[in-house]
Amino acid sequence: MHCCEQNSAKETTGLKARSILYHDVTEPGDYDSSGFPGPAAGHYKLAWPDFEQHLKAIRGTLKSGPVTIFDLFDETAHQAGILLTFDDGGISTLRIAETLQEYGWRAHFFISTDYIGKPGFLKAEHIVELRRSGHVIGSHSCSHPRRMSSCSWDQLLTEWKQSADILAHIVAEPITVASVPGGNYSRKVAQAAAEAGMKVLFTSEPTVRPQVVDGCQVLGRYGIVRGMSAVSAANLAAGRWAPCVQQLVTWKMKMALKSIGGNYYERFRDLCFGESGSA
């Protein structure tokens, strides 16, 4: 049983953790080789030379390496460090994990289960190996809905429960950690995740301020996009005030536009990236 399934005072006060959100890492210019294809998805993917520079810069900034969410729930564990998270479950995850292990670091990998075994994505045996290496496996929904906050209650339960069941069968242990696809978070999304047995839910809101929704810890993350410098990534990991506030302000403006524009926002986004739709 995972330590995050245990009851503690932290469940009522909320965990405080600085989390960094990455997606895929590919060879320069080959961004469709791992994870979801298209320019919109590619905006969040790094080239390998850039990613390796990010890790070096983060290591130089931190007093201790990244930890996992299970460490934070362990009352006796050292609580310093950050949480590294990777969304989608692209095939580049394998090399990402190998690179992290050179540093002695562990991370959280969130898998969209409908894509397991498809071109550009992890296979079930890969997920098993990741867990055996000490990384955390979590749900990123089944289908990766474009607007998860617009899903019905039944759809949300299906997305969380089925994905968790599939991953639990693969790694032979309960899945209690998840991340929201596309940054489309709402309280209902968290309530459904809690109903499905999630103890921790990561969003894309750049904040260290925690929430607790029906016993589920809701944690924000600072997002990394292509073109972001290693210094910028290290500053976010270190919690430097200016870049953290700047990302939060930008995120709030984006969420306001999403709320006002609804599906029109998504269409406008697709036009900006030159595509008719994205996963």
mmCIF file of N, CA and C in Angstrom, residues 148-270:
data_model
loop_
_atom_site.group_PDB
_atom_site.id
_atom_site.type_symbol
_atom_site.label_atom_id
_atom_site.label_comp_id
_atom_site.label_asym_id
_atom_site.label_seq_id
_atom_site.Cartn_x
_atom_site.Cartn_y
_atom_site.Cartn_z
ATOM 1 N N MET A 148 -11.399 18.687 -20.319
ATOM 2 C CA MET A 148 -11.873 17.745 -19.312
ATOM 3 C C MET A 148 -12.870 18.398 -18.372
ATOM 4 N N SER A 149 -12.722 19.685 -18.140
ATOM 5 C CA SER A 149 -13.645 20.376 -17.242
ATOM 6 C C SER A 149 -15.051 20.464 -17.814
ATOM 7 N N SER A 150 -15.201 20.212 -19.121
ATOM 8 C CA SER A 150 -16.518 20.235 -19.750
ATOM 9 C C SER A 150 -17.172 18.862 -19.806
ATOM 10 N N CYS A 151 -16.451 17.823 -19.369
ATOM 11 C CA CYS A 151 -17.013 16.471 -19.382
ATOM 12 C C CYS A 151 -18.116 16.332 -18.339
ATOM 13 N N SER A 152 -19.053 15.442 -18.599
ATOM 14 C CA SER A 152 -20.097 15.146 -17.621
ATOM 15 C C SER A 152 -19.495 14.389 -16.446
ATOM 16 N N TRP A 153 -20.263 14.301 -15.366
ATOM 17 C CA TRP A 153 -19.792 13.568 -14.190
ATOM 18 C C TRP A 153 -19.480 12.115 -14.544
ATOM 19 N N ASP A 154 -20.352 11.464 -15.287
ATOM 20 C CA ASP A 154 -20.135 10.066 -15.665
ATOM 21 C C ASP A 154 -18.886 9.927 -16.529
ATOM 22 N N GLN A 155 -18.676 10.876 -17.443
ATOM 23 C CA GLN A 155 -17.474 10.833 -18.273
ATOM 24 C C GLN A 155 -16.217 10.982 -17.432
ATOM 25 N N LEU A 156 -16.257 11.891 -16.469
ATOM 26 C CA LEU A 156 -15.099 12.094 -15.611
ATOM 27 C C LEU A 156 -14.772 10.841 -14.813
ATOM 28 N N LEU A 157 -15.797 10.228 -14.230
ATOM 29 C CA LEU A 157 -15.567 9.001 -13.469
ATOM 30 C C LEU A 157 -14.978 7.907 -14.351
ATOM 31 N N THR A 158 -15.481 7.794 -15.569
ATOM 32 C CA THR A 158 -14.954 6.791 -16.485
ATOM 33 C C THR A 158 -13.496 7.059 -16.822
ATOM 34 N N GLU A 159 -13.183 8.319 -17.123
ATOM 35 C CA GLU A 159 -11.806 8.671 -17.467
ATOM 36 C C GLU A 159 -10.840 8.333 -16.335
ATOM 37 N N TRP A 160 -11.216 8.667 -15.109
ATOM 38 C CA TRP A 160 -10.325 8.417 -13.972
ATOM 39 C C TRP A 160 -10.310 6.952 -13.573
ATOM 40 N N LYS A 161 -11.494 6.341 -13.428
ATOM 41 C CA LYS A 161 -11.550 4.966 -12.924
ATOM 42 C C LYS A 161 -10.937 3.973 -13.897
ATOM 43 N N GLN A 162 -11.308 4.064 -15.164
ATOM 44 C CA GLN A 162 -10.803 3.089 -16.128
ATOM 45 C C GLN A 162 -9.294 3.217 -16.311
ATOM 46 N N SER A 163 -8.801 4.443 -16.385
ATOM 47 C CA SER A 163 -7.356 4.616 -16.551
ATOM 48 C C SER A 163 -6.605 4.087 -15.330
ATOM 49 N N ALA A 164 -7.129 4.353 -14.143
ATOM 50 C CA ALA A 164 -6.484 3.858 -12.924
ATOM 51 C C ALA A 164 -6.507 2.336 -12.870
ATOM 52 N N ASP A 165 -7.628 1.739 -13.268
ATOM 53 C CA ASP A 165 -7.728 0.278 -13.263
ATOM 54 C C ASP A 165 -6.739 -0.347 -14.244
ATOM 55 N N ILE A 166 -6.622 0.242 -15.427
ATOM 56 C CA ILE A 166 -5.696 -0.295 -16.429
ATOM 57 C C ILE A 166 -4.258 -0.221 -15.929
ATOM 58 N N LEU A 167 -3.888 0.912 -15.384
ATOM 59 C CA LEU A 167 -2.518 1.070 -14.880
ATOM 60 C C LEU A 167 -2.257 0.188 -13.668
ATOM 61 N N ALA A 168 -3.258 0.048 -12.797
ATOM 62 C CA ALA A 168 -3.104 -0.815 -11.622
ATOM 63 C C ALA A 168 -2.866 -2.255 -12.042
ATOM 64 N N HIS A 169 -3.548 -2.675 -13.086
ATOM 65 C CA HIS A 169 -3.349 -4.038 -13.593
ATOM 66 C C HIS A 169 -1.935 -4.202 -14.147
ATOM 67 N N ILE A 170 -1.417 -3.173 -14.782
ATOM 68 C CA ILE A 170 -0.083 -3.241 -15.380
ATOM 69 C C ILE A 170 1.004 -3.284 -14.311
ATOM 70 N N VAL A 171 0.920 -2.415 -13.315
ATOM 71 C CA VAL A 171 1.998 -2.304 -12.317
ATOM 72 C C VAL A 171 1.709 -3.100 -11.042
ATOM 73 N N ALA A 172 0.530 -3.726 -10.984
ATOM 74 C CA ALA A 172 0.167 -4.601 -9.862
ATOM 75 C C ALA A 172 0.149 -3.873 -8.531
ATOM 76 N N GLU A 173 -0.376 -2.655 -8.521
ATOM 77 C CA GLU A 173 -0.576 -1.904 -7.291
ATOM 78 C C GLU A 173 -1.594 -0.793 -7.561
ATOM 79 N N PRO A 174 -2.256 -0.299 -6.519
ATOM 80 C CA PRO A 174 -3.263 0.753 -6.733
ATOM 81 C C PRO A 174 -2.643 2.021 -7.313
ATOM 82 N N ILE A 175 -3.408 2.694 -8.128
ATOM 83 C CA ILE A 175 -3.011 3.990 -8.682
ATOM 84 C C ILE A 175 -3.773 5.068 -7.923
ATOM 85 N N THR A 176 -3.034 5.938 -7.254
ATOM 86 C CA THR A 176 -3.659 6.951 -6.395
ATOM 87 C C THR A 176 -3.230 8.371 -6.748
ATOM 88 N N VAL A 177 -2.500 8.513 -7.858
ATOM 89 C CA VAL A 177 -1.983 9.815 -8.275
ATOM 90 C C VAL A 177 -2.391 10.058 -9.719
ATOM 91 N N ALA A 178 -2.754 11.295 -10.047
ATOM 92 C CA ALA A 178 -3.190 11.618 -11.403
ATOM 93 C C ALA A 178 -2.814 13.050 -11.745
ATOM 94 N N SER A 179 -2.887 13.369 -13.031
ATOM 95 C CA SER A 179 -2.734 14.756 -13.479
ATOM 96 C C SER A 179 -3.813 15.065 -14.500
ATOM 97 N N VAL A 180 -4.233 16.325 -14.535
ATOM 98 C CA VAL A 180 -5.326 16.757 -15.398
ATOM 99 C C VAL A 180 -4.792 17.048 -16.800
ATOM 100 N N PRO A 181 -5.342 16.421 -17.838
ATOM 101 C CA PRO A 181 -4.875 16.714 -19.195
ATOM 102 C C PRO A 181 -5.297 18.097 -19.667
ATOM 103 N N GLY A 182 -4.423 18.732 -20.412
ATOM 104 C CA GLY A 182 -4.758 19.992 -21.041
ATOM 105 C C GLY A 182 -4.908 21.179 -20.131
ATOM 106 N N GLY A 183 -4.662 21.006 -18.841
ATOM 107 C CA GLY A 183 -4.802 22.115 -17.909
ATOM 108 C C GLY A 183 -6.232 22.528 -17.631
ATOM 109 N N ASN A 184 -7.200 21.732 -18.087
ATOM 110 C CA ASN A 184 -8.609 22.094 -17.928
ATOM 111 C C ASN A 184 -9.151 21.531 -16.620
ATOM 112 N N TYR A 185 -8.834 22.227 -15.538
ATOM 113 C CA TYR A 185 -9.202 21.803 -14.189
ATOM 114 C C TYR A 185 -10.471 22.513 -13.724
ATOM 115 N N SER A 186 -11.260 21.796 -12.958
ATOM 116 C CA SER A 186 -12.376 22.377 -12.215
ATOM 117 C C SER A 186 -12.548 21.562 -10.945
ATOM 118 N N ARG A 187 -13.300 22.101 -10.015
ATOM 119 C CA ARG A 187 -13.526 21.357 -8.772
ATOM 120 C C ARG A 187 -14.209 20.014 -9.050
ATOM 121 N N LYS A 188 -15.096 20.003 -10.029
ATOM 122 C CA LYS A 188 -15.775 18.746 -10.376
ATOM 123 C C LYS A 188 -14.778 17.697 -10.860
ATOM 124 N N VAL A 189 -13.760 18.126 -11.595
ATOM 125 C CA VAL A 189 -12.713 17.206 -12.048
ATOM 126 C C VAL A 189 -12.014 16.577 -10.846
ATOM 127 N N ALA A 190 -11.714 17.392 -9.836
ATOM 128 C CA ALA A 190 -11.064 16.880 -8.626
ATOM 129 C C ALA A 190 -12.010 15.980 -7.831
ATOM 130 N N GLN A 191 -13.279 16.346 -7.742
ATOM 131 C CA GLN A 191 -14.245 15.523 -7.016
ATOM 132 C C GLN A 191 -14.371 14.143 -7.656
ATOM 133 N N ALA A 192 -14.388 14.104 -8.987
ATOM 134 C CA ALA A 192 -14.468 12.816 -9.678
ATOM 135 C C ALA A 192 -13.192 12.007 -9.467
ATOM 136 N N ALA A 193 -12.039 12.680 -9.473
ATOM 137 C CA ALA A 193 -10.780 11.981 -9.216
ATOM 138 C C ALA A 193 -10.778 11.378 -7.816
ATOM 139 N N ALA A 194 -11.273 12.142 -6.844
ATOM 140 C CA ALA A 194 -11.354 11.631 -5.470
ATOM 141 C C ALA A 194 -12.303 10.437 -5.397
ATOM 142 N N GLU A 195 -13.422 10.532 -6.090
ATOM 143 C CA GLU A 195 -14.390 9.427 -6.116
ATOM 144 C C GLU A 195 -13.762 8.174 -6.721
ATOM 145 N N ALA A 196 -12.854 8.371 -7.670
ATOM 146 C CA ALA A 196 -12.190 7.246 -8.325
ATOM 147 C C ALA A 196 -11.006 6.714 -7.523
ATOM 148 N N GLY A 197 -10.738 7.287 -6.362
ATOM 149 C CA GLY A 197 -9.683 6.779 -5.493
ATOM 150 C C GLY A 197 -8.374 7.527 -5.560
ATOM 151 N N MET A 198 -8.356 8.673 -6.265
ATOM 152 C CA MET A 198 -7.117 9.447 -6.330
ATOM 153 C C MET A 198 -6.878 10.179 -5.013
ATOM 154 N N LYS A 199 -5.660 10.098 -4.524
ATOM 155 C CA LYS A 199 -5.263 10.816 -3.322
ATOM 156 C C LYS A 199 -4.531 12.116 -3.640
ATOM 157 N N VAL A 200 -3.955 12.192 -4.836
ATOM 158 C CA VAL A 200 -3.238 13.396 -5.267
ATOM 159 C C VAL A 200 -3.599 13.669 -6.718
ATOM 160 N N LEU A 201 -3.921 14.925 -7.019
ATOM 161 C CA LEU A 201 -4.226 15.346 -8.383
ATOM 162 C C LEU A 201 -3.391 16.576 -8.714
ATOM 163 N N PHE A 202 -2.580 16.469 -9.772
ATOM 164 C CA PHE A 202 -1.778 17.587 -10.230
ATOM 165 C C PHE A 202 -2.530 18.364 -11.306
ATOM 166 N N THR A 203 -2.494 19.686 -11.205
ATOM 167 C CA THR A 203 -3.068 20.549 -12.221
ATOM 168 C C THR A 203 -1.931 21.263 -12.956
ATOM 169 N N SER A 204 -2.301 22.209 -13.827
ATOM 170 C CA SER A 204 -1.300 23.011 -14.530
ATOM 171 C C SER A 204 -1.218 24.433 -13.983
ATOM 172 N N GLU A 205 -1.890 24.689 -12.863
ATOM 173 C CA GLU A 205 -1.816 26.016 -12.271
ATOM 174 C C GLU A 205 -0.455 26.201 -11.620
ATOM 175 N N PRO A 206 0.281 27.246 -11.999
ATOM 176 C CA PRO A 206 1.622 27.454 -11.430
ATOM 177 C C PRO A 206 1.551 28.051 -10.028
ATOM 178 N N THR A 207 1.456 27.183 -9.050
ATOM 179 C CA THR A 207 1.329 27.621 -7.663
ATOM 180 C C THR A 207 1.852 26.535 -6.738
ATOM 181 N N VAL A 208 2.263 26.930 -5.534
ATOM 182 C CA VAL A 208 2.607 25.969 -4.498
ATOM 183 C C VAL A 208 1.515 25.924 -3.441
ATOM 184 N N ARG A 209 0.454 26.695 -3.640
ATOM 185 C CA ARG A 209 -0.640 26.711 -2.677
ATOM 186 C C ARG A 209 -1.520 25.477 -2.888
ATOM 187 N N PRO A 210 -1.634 24.609 -1.885
ATOM 188 C CA PRO A 210 -2.389 23.369 -2.064
ATOM 189 C C PRO A 210 -3.887 23.559 -1.824
ATOM 190 N N GLN A 211 -4.656 22.627 -2.344
ATOM 191 C CA GLN A 211 -6.069 22.520 -2.028
ATOM 192 C C GLN A 211 -6.343 21.085 -1.604
ATOM 193 N N VAL A 212 -7.413 20.880 -0.884
ATOM 194 C CA VAL A 212 -7.874 19.528 -0.575
ATOM 195 C C VAL A 212 -9.337 19.453 -0.962
ATOM 196 N N VAL A 213 -9.653 18.573 -1.905
ATOM 197 C CA VAL A 213 -11.014 18.410 -2.396
ATOM 198 C C VAL A 213 -11.469 16.976 -2.114
ATOM 199 N N ASP A 214 -12.413 16.839 -1.210
ATOM 200 C CA ASP A 214 -12.939 15.511 -0.835
ATOM 201 C C ASP A 214 -11.818 14.548 -0.458
ATOM 202 N N GLY A 215 -10.817 15.062 0.242
ATOM 203 C CA GLY A 215 -9.708 14.223 0.695
ATOM 204 C C GLY A 215 -8.592 14.058 -0.318
ATOM 205 N N CYS A 216 -8.781 14.602 -1.516
ATOM 206 C CA CYS A 216 -7.755 14.512 -2.562
ATOM 207 C C CYS A 216 -6.898 15.770 -2.540
ATOM 208 N N GLN A 217 -5.581 15.606 -2.451
ATOM 209 C CA GLN A 217 -4.656 16.723 -2.499
ATOM 210 C C GLN A 217 -4.568 17.240 -3.932
ATOM 211 N N VAL A 218 -4.797 18.525 -4.134
ATOM 212 C CA VAL A 218 -4.711 19.139 -5.458
ATOM 213 C C VAL A 218 -3.497 20.062 -5.470
ATOM 214 N N LEU A 219 -2.526 19.739 -6.323
ATOM 215 C CA LEU A 219 -1.248 20.458 -6.356
ATOM 216 C C LEU A 219 -1.023 21.076 -7.733
ATOM 217 N N GLY A 220 -0.523 22.298 -7.748
ATOM 218 C CA GLY A 220 -0.203 22.971 -8.999
ATOM 219 C C GLY A 220 1.170 22.580 -9.514
ATOM 220 N N ARG A 221 1.474 23.039 -10.734
ATOM 221 C CA ARG A 221 2.778 22.756 -11.343
ATOM 222 C C ARG A 221 3.215 23.940 -12.201
ATOM 223 N N TYR A 222 4.520 24.156 -12.249
ATOM 224 C CA TYR A 222 5.096 25.171 -13.114
ATOM 225 C C TYR A 222 5.480 24.507 -14.432
ATOM 226 N N GLY A 223 4.911 25.017 -15.527
ATOM 227 C CA GLY A 223 5.057 24.355 -16.811
ATOM 228 C C GLY A 223 6.281 24.779 -17.601
ATOM 229 N N ILE A 224 6.857 23.818 -18.315
ATOM 230 C CA ILE A 224 8.002 24.045 -19.182
ATOM 231 C C ILE A 224 7.540 23.946 -20.637
ATOM 232 N N VAL A 225 7.935 24.903 -21.453
ATOM 233 C CA VAL A 225 7.597 24.877 -22.873
ATOM 234 C C VAL A 225 8.869 24.937 -23.693
ATOM 235 N N ARG A 226 8.749 24.548 -24.963
ATOM 236 C CA ARG A 226 9.902 24.574 -25.851
ATOM 237 C C ARG A 226 10.427 26.002 -25.988
ATOM 238 N N GLY A 227 11.725 26.133 -25.926
ATOM 239 C CA GLY A 227 12.340 27.447 -26.013
ATOM 240 C C GLY A 227 12.653 28.068 -24.671
ATOM 241 N N MET A 228 12.117 27.497 -23.588
ATOM 242 C CA MET A 228 12.433 28.021 -22.261
ATOM 243 C C MET A 228 13.880 27.678 -21.922
ATOM 244 N N SER A 229 14.606 28.649 -21.432
ATOM 245 C CA SER A 229 16.025 28.436 -21.149
ATOM 246 C C SER A 229 16.227 27.584 -19.909
ATOM 247 N N ALA A 230 17.428 27.027 -19.810
ATOM 248 C CA ALA A 230 17.781 26.237 -18.631
ATOM 249 C C ALA A 230 17.771 27.099 -17.380
ATOM 250 N N VAL A 231 18.188 28.348 -17.507
ATOM 251 C CA VAL A 231 18.182 29.262 -16.362
ATOM 252 C C VAL A 231 16.755 29.494 -15.878
ATOM 253 N N SER A 232 15.825 29.680 -16.822
ATOM 254 C CA SER A 232 14.425 29.892 -16.451
ATOM 255 C C SER A 232 13.852 28.674 -15.745
ATOM 256 N N ALA A 233 14.148 27.492 -16.256
ATOM 257 C CA ALA A 233 13.659 26.268 -15.618
ATOM 258 C C ALA A 233 14.221 26.132 -14.208
ATOM 259 N N ALA A 234 15.509 26.435 -14.045
ATOM 260 C CA ALA A 234 16.136 26.347 -12.725
ATOM 261 C C ALA A 234 15.542 27.371 -11.768
ATOM 262 N N ASN A 235 15.231 28.563 -12.270
ATOM 263 C CA ASN A 235 14.625 29.582 -11.421
ATOM 264 C C ASN A 235 13.238 29.161 -10.936
ATOM 265 N N LEU A 236 12.468 28.512 -11.805
ATOM 266 C CA LEU A 236 11.155 28.006 -11.396
ATOM 267 C C LEU A 236 11.320 26.907 -10.350
ATOM 268 N N ALA A 237 12.273 26.008 -10.586
ATOM 269 C CA ALA A 237 12.511 24.916 -9.638
ATOM 270 C C ALA A 237 12.953 25.451 -8.284
ATOM 271 N N ALA A 238 13.709 26.535 -8.300
ATOM 272 C CA ALA A 238 14.209 27.120 -7.052
ATOM 273 C C ALA A 238 13.174 28.004 -6.371
ATOM 274 N N GLY A 239 12.077 28.303 -7.069
ATOM 275 C CA GLY A 239 11.042 29.140 -6.476
ATOM 276 C C GLY A 239 11.367 30.610 -6.482
ATOM 277 N N ARG A 240 12.179 31.039 -7.454
ATOM 278 C CA ARG A 240 12.492 32.458 -7.553
ATOM 279 C C ARG A 240 11.210 33.256 -7.798
ATOM 280 N N TRP A 241 11.078 34.341 -7.085
ATOM 281 C CA TRP A 241 9.805 35.061 -7.035
ATOM 282 C C TRP A 241 9.336 35.562 -8.397
ATOM 283 N N ALA A 242 10.180 36.269 -9.128
ATOM 284 C CA ALA A 242 9.755 36.940 -10.362
ATOM 285 C C ALA A 242 9.246 35.972 -11.425
ATOM 286 N N PRO A 243 10.006 34.911 -11.791
ATOM 287 C CA PRO A 243 9.498 34.013 -12.831
ATOM 288 C C PRO A 243 8.262 33.236 -12.404
ATOM 289 N N CYS A 244 8.154 32.900 -11.119
ATOM 290 C CA CYS A 244 6.975 32.179 -10.641
ATOM 291 C C CYS A 244 5.726 33.052 -10.739
ATOM 292 N N VAL A 245 5.847 34.321 -10.332
ATOM 293 C CA VAL A 245 4.714 35.240 -10.410
ATOM 294 C C VAL A 245 4.349 35.515 -11.868
ATOM 295 N N GLN A 246 5.362 35.685 -12.709
ATOM 296 C CA GLN A 246 5.099 35.951 -14.118
ATOM 297 C C GLN A 246 4.324 34.802 -14.753
ATOM 298 N N GLN A 247 4.701 33.560 -14.442
ATOM 299 C CA GLN A 247 3.985 32.434 -15.022
ATOM 300 C C GLN A 247 2.561 32.350 -14.477
ATOM 301 N N LEU A 248 2.376 32.676 -13.217
ATOM 302 C CA LEU A 248 1.037 32.633 -12.636
ATOM 303 C C LEU A 248 0.125 33.674 -13.281
ATOM 304 N N VAL A 249 0.639 34.874 -13.492
ATOM 305 C CA VAL A 249 -0.165 35.923 -14.132
ATOM 306 C C VAL A 249 -0.554 35.510 -15.552
ATOM 307 N N THR A 250 0.407 34.973 -16.295
ATOM 308 C CA THR A 250 0.129 34.520 -17.662
ATOM 309 C C THR A 250 -0.911 33.411 -17.658
ATOM 310 N N TRP A 251 -0.790 32.501 -16.707
ATOM 311 C CA TRP A 251 -1.738 31.384 -16.623
ATOM 312 C C TRP A 251 -3.146 31.877 -16.304
ATOM 313 N N LYS A 252 -3.268 32.819 -15.377
ATOM 314 C CA LYS A 252 -4.587 33.349 -15.025
ATOM 315 C C LYS A 252 -5.234 34.053 -16.216
ATOM 316 N N MET A 253 -4.458 34.767 -17.008
ATOM 317 C CA MET A 253 -4.992 35.402 -18.210
ATOM 318 C C MET A 253 -5.477 34.352 -19.206
ATOM 319 N N LYS A 254 -4.716 33.293 -19.346
ATOM 320 C CA LYS A 254 -5.099 32.209 -20.256
ATOM 321 C C LYS A 254 -6.382 31.538 -19.792
ATOM 322 N N MET A 255 -6.504 31.288 -18.494
ATOM 323 C CA MET A 255 -7.709 30.660 -17.967
ATOM 324 C C MET A 255 -8.927 31.565 -18.136
ATOM 325 N N ALA A 256 -8.729 32.871 -18.005
ATOM 326 C CA ALA A 256 -9.835 33.804 -18.210
ATOM 327 C C ALA A 256 -10.311 33.751 -19.659
ATOM 328 N N LEU A 257 -9.372 33.692 -20.595
ATOM 329 C CA LEU A 257 -9.737 33.593 -22.000
ATOM 330 C C LEU A 257 -10.446 32.279 -22.300
ATOM 331 N N LYS A 258 -9.979 31.187 -21.680
ATOM 332 C CA LYS A 258 -10.641 29.899 -21.864
ATOM 333 C C LYS A 258 -12.073 29.940 -21.348
ATOM 334 N N SER A 259 -12.257 30.556 -20.184
ATOM 335 C CA SER A 259 -13.581 30.634 -19.579
ATOM 336 C C SER A 259 -14.540 31.452 -20.439
ATOM 337 N N ILE A 260 -14.039 32.556 -20.991
ATOM 338 C CA ILE A 260 -14.875 33.430 -21.809
ATOM 339 C C ILE A 260 -15.124 32.810 -23.192
ATOM 340 N N GLY A 261 -14.065 32.256 -23.770
ATOM 341 C CA GLY A 261 -14.168 31.781 -25.145
ATOM 342 C C GLY A 261 -14.697 30.377 -25.318
ATOM 343 N N GLY A 262 -14.552 29.526 -24.283
ATOM 344 C CA GLY A 262 -15.020 28.151 -24.398
ATOM 345 C C GLY A 262 -14.376 27.446 -25.574
ATOM 346 N N ASN A 263 -15.193 26.771 -26.396
ATOM 347 C CA ASN A 263 -14.676 26.039 -27.548
ATOM 348 C C ASN A 263 -14.051 26.965 -28.582
ATOM 349 N N TYR A 264 -14.490 28.229 -28.619
ATOM 350 C CA TYR A 264 -13.900 29.176 -29.552
ATOM 351 C C TYR A 264 -12.428 29.419 -29.236
ATOM 352 N N TYR A 265 -12.091 29.361 -27.943
ATOM 353 C CA TYR A 265 -10.692 29.507 -27.561
ATOM 354 C C TYR A 265 -9.866 28.379 -28.171
ATOM 355 N N GLU A 266 -10.386 27.143 -28.089
ATOM 356 C CA GLU A 266 -9.671 26.000 -28.640
ATOM 357 C C GLU A 266 -9.498 26.147 -30.154
ATOM 358 N N ARG A 267 -10.529 26.625 -30.853
ATOM 359 C CA ARG A 267 -10.420 26.804 -32.293
ATOM 360 C C ARG A 267 -9.393 27.870 -32.642
ATOM 361 N N PHE A 268 -9.406 28.961 -31.876
ATOM 362 C CA PHE A 268 -8.437 30.020 -32.097
ATOM 363 C C PHE A 268 -7.018 29.509 -31.858
ATOM 364 N N ARG A 269 -6.863 28.699 -30.804
ATOM 365 C CA ARG A 269 -5.556 28.113 -30.491
ATOM 366 C C ARG A 269 -5.073 27.240 -31.646
ATOM 367 N N ASP A 270 -5.990 26.432 -32.211
ATOM 368 C CA ASP A 270 -5.621 25.579 -33.334
ATOM 369 C C ASP A 270 -5.180 26.408 -34.531
#
